[in-house]
Short mmCIF file of N, CA and C in Angstrom, two decimals:
data_model
loop_
_atom_site.label_atom_id
_atom_site.label_comp_id
_atom_site.label_asym_id
_atom_site.label_seq_id
_atom_site.Cartn_x
_atom_site.Cartn_y
_atom_site.Cartn_z
N MET Q 674 0.88 -1.21 0.02
CA MET Q 674 0.08 -0.12 0.04
C MET Q 674 0.90 1.18 -0.06
N ALA Q 675 0.48 2.11 -0.75
CA ALA Q 675 1.29 3.45 -0.83
C ALA Q 675 0.33 4.72 -0.82
N GLY Q 676 0.79 5.71 -0.12
CA GLY Q 676 0.32 7.06 -0.36
C GLY Q 676 1.23 8.16 -0.10
N GLN Q 677 0.57 9.25 -0.13
CA GLN Q 677 1.51 10.67 -0.09
C GLN Q 677 1.14 11.11 1.42
N GLU Q 678 2.36 11.65 1.99
CA GLU Q 678 2.43 12.24 3.05
C GLU Q 678 3.22 13.38 3.22
N GLY Q 679 2.38 14.61 3.12
CA GLY Q 679 3.24 15.93 2.75
C GLY Q 679 3.60 15.93 1.36
N ASP Q 680 5.09 16.22 1.33
CA ASP Q 680 5.66 16.15 -0.27
C ASP Q 680 6.31 14.75 -0.16
N GLY Q 681 6.22 13.83 0.53
CA GLY Q 681 6.82 12.57 0.28
C GLY Q 681 5.96 11.39 0.10
N LEU Q 682 6.50 10.27 -0.03
CA LEU Q 682 5.80 8.96 -0.33
C LEU Q 682 5.86 8.16 0.83
N LEU Q 683 4.66 7.49 1.13
CA LEU Q 683 4.61 6.39 2.30
C LEU Q 683 4.14 5.25 1.87
N ALA Q 684 5.05 4.16 2.16
CA ALA Q 684 4.76 2.94 1.41
C ALA Q 684 4.48 1.73 2.59
N HIS Q 685 3.73 0.94 2.70
CA HIS Q 685 3.60 -0.15 3.53
C HIS Q 685 3.83 -1.48 3.04
N ALA Q 686 4.67 -2.44 3.57
CA ALA Q 686 4.97 -3.52 2.97
C ALA Q 686 5.38 -4.59 4.01
N ALA Q 687 5.13 -5.84 3.69
CA ALA Q 687 5.31 -6.89 4.91
C ALA Q 687 6.82 -6.75 4.86
N SER Q 688 7.52 -6.83 3.88
CA SER Q 688 8.99 -6.66 4.14
C SER Q 688 9.50 -5.39 3.35
N PRO Q 689 10.42 -4.92 4.03
CA PRO Q 689 11.06 -3.64 3.42
C PRO Q 689 11.79 -3.81 2.20
N LEU Q 690 12.34 -5.24 1.97
CA LEU Q 690 12.97 -5.26 0.76
C LEU Q 690 12.23 -5.40 -0.61
N ALA Q 691 10.76 -5.65 -0.37
CA ALA Q 691 9.80 -5.78 -1.35
C ALA Q 691 9.80 -4.23 -2.08
N VAL Q 692 10.02 -3.15 -1.22
CA VAL Q 692 9.83 -1.98 -1.77
C VAL Q 692 11.20 -1.20 -1.79
N LEU Q 693 12.33 -1.67 -1.05
CA LEU Q 693 13.57 -0.77 -1.24
C LEU Q 693 14.26 -1.16 -2.53
N VAL Q 694 14.34 -2.55 -2.71
CA VAL Q 694 15.07 -2.94 -3.87
C VAL Q 694 14.62 -2.00 -5.31
N PRO Q 695 13.33 -2.35 -5.53
CA PRO Q 695 13.05 -1.74 -6.94
C PRO Q 695 12.96 -0.08 -6.76
N LEU Q 696 13.09 0.48 -5.57
CA LEU Q 696 13.01 2.13 -5.17
C LEU Q 696 14.63 2.29 -5.41
N MET Q 697 15.57 1.74 -4.99
CA MET Q 697 16.93 1.76 -5.24
C MET Q 697 17.37 1.76 -6.67
N ARG Q 698 16.83 0.72 -7.29
CA ARG Q 698 17.23 0.70 -8.81
C ARG Q 698 16.48 1.57 -9.63
N TRP Q 699 15.44 2.46 -9.18
CA TRP Q 699 14.74 3.44 -9.74
C TRP Q 699 15.55 4.71 -9.57
N ALA Q 700 16.02 4.99 -8.39
CA ALA Q 700 16.68 6.01 -8.05
C ALA Q 700 18.27 5.93 -8.68
N GLU Q 701 18.70 4.70 -8.74
CA GLU Q 701 20.20 4.59 -9.28
C GLU Q 701 20.13 4.90 -10.99
N THR Q 702 19.10 4.45 -11.47
CA THR Q 702 18.95 4.60 -12.91
C THR Q 702 18.73 6.20 -13.33
N ARG Q 703 18.07 6.90 -12.52
CA ARG Q 703 17.78 8.45 -12.73
C ARG Q 703 18.77 9.32 -11.91
N GLY Q 704 19.75 8.68 -11.18
CA GLY Q 704 20.65 9.54 -10.52
C GLY Q 704 19.77 10.34 -9.53
N ALA Q 705 18.88 9.62 -8.81
CA ALA Q 705 18.05 10.62 -7.85
C ALA Q 705 18.75 10.33 -6.40
N ASP Q 706 18.47 11.21 -5.54
CA ASP Q 706 19.01 10.99 -4.25
C ASP Q 706 18.09 10.83 -3.31
N LEU Q 707 18.11 9.87 -2.50
CA LEU Q 707 16.99 9.38 -1.27
C LEU Q 707 17.42 9.62 -0.03
N ALA Q 708 18.00 10.99 0.13
CA ALA Q 708 18.54 11.56 1.40
C ALA Q 708 17.79 11.35 2.53
N ASP Q 709 16.28 11.48 2.62
CA ASP Q 709 15.40 11.41 3.63
C ASP Q 709 14.90 9.88 3.76
N LEU Q 710 15.36 9.03 3.05
CA LEU Q 710 14.64 7.73 3.03
C LEU Q 710 14.67 7.26 4.54
N ASP Q 711 13.51 6.52 4.83
CA ASP Q 711 13.52 6.25 6.31
C ASP Q 711 12.47 4.88 6.34
N VAL Q 712 13.09 4.04 6.90
CA VAL Q 712 12.31 2.87 7.26
C VAL Q 712 12.14 2.49 8.61
N ARG Q 713 10.91 2.22 8.96
CA ARG Q 713 10.40 2.01 10.36
C ARG Q 713 9.58 0.64 10.46
N ARG Q 714 9.58 0.09 11.56
CA ARG Q 714 8.66 -0.83 11.81
C ARG Q 714 7.58 -0.23 12.50
N PRO Q 715 6.14 -0.83 12.53
CA PRO Q 715 5.09 -0.29 13.33
C PRO Q 715 5.39 -0.27 14.92
N SER Q 716 5.10 0.83 15.56
CA SER Q 716 5.24 0.96 17.10
C SER Q 716 3.87 0.17 17.51
N LEU Q 717 4.13 -0.13 18.95
CA LEU Q 717 2.87 -0.94 19.54
C LEU Q 717 1.61 -0.06 19.53
N GLU Q 718 1.79 1.36 19.37
CA GLU Q 718 0.43 2.20 19.27
C GLU Q 718 -0.05 2.08 17.80
N ASP Q 719 0.89 1.83 16.79
CA ASP Q 719 0.27 1.50 15.57
C ASP Q 719 -0.47 0.30 15.29
N ALA Q 720 0.11 -0.97 15.90
CA ALA Q 720 -0.43 -1.99 16.01
C ALA Q 720 -2.04 -1.90 16.84
N TYR Q 721 -1.80 -1.39 17.84
CA TYR Q 721 -3.11 -1.28 18.56
C TYR Q 721 -4.34 -0.51 17.82
N LEU Q 722 -4.03 0.61 17.11
CA LEU Q 722 -4.69 1.42 16.49
C LEU Q 722 -5.31 0.66 15.27
N ALA Q 723 -4.35 -0.19 14.40
CA ALA Q 723 -4.82 -0.97 13.37
C ALA Q 723 -5.77 -2.07 13.88
N LEU Q 724 -5.58 -2.73 15.11
CA LEU Q 724 -6.62 -3.58 15.41
C LEU Q 724 -7.92 -3.33 15.98
N THR Q 725 -7.77 -1.99 16.60
CA THR Q 725 -9.18 -1.34 17.17
C THR Q 725 -9.90 -0.40 16.16
N GLU Q 726 -9.48 -0.01 15.08
CA GLU Q 726 -10.23 1.09 14.25
C GLU Q 726 -11.28 0.33 13.84
N THR Q 727 -12.33 1.35 13.40
CA THR Q 727 -13.64 0.89 13.15
C THR Q 727 -13.71 1.46 11.78
N THR Q 728 -14.64 1.03 11.04
CA THR Q 728 -15.03 1.67 9.82
C THR Q 728 -16.10 2.52 9.94
N ALA Q 729 -16.75 3.34 8.76
CA ALA Q 729 -17.63 4.31 9.19
C ALA Q 729 -19.00 3.79 9.71
N GLY Q 730 -19.13 2.55 9.35
CA GLY Q 730 -20.43 1.79 9.59
C GLY Q 730 -20.47 1.24 11.09
N GLY Q 731 -19.24 1.48 11.71
CA GLY Q 731 -19.21 0.96 13.06
C GLY Q 731 -18.63 -0.31 13.35
N THR Q 732 -18.46 -1.01 12.14
CA THR Q 732 -17.93 -2.33 12.49
C THR Q 732 -16.31 -2.30 11.90
N ARG Q 733 -15.81 -3.23 12.45
CA ARG Q 733 -14.35 -3.46 11.95
C ARG Q 733 -14.31 -4.28 10.48
#
């Protein structure tokens, strides 16, 4: 899953390599700098919110 966050791109993946390898190849072929690249694991709060969030209809 991917989306925009400010003027950056946010991508969610089960494995960071699934996103990082193609991204690095893309950047290398274009001479792009990925100076602000950040890889994070979900926090306990992120996991809790994902498990407890409800849809607009009031159900999960």
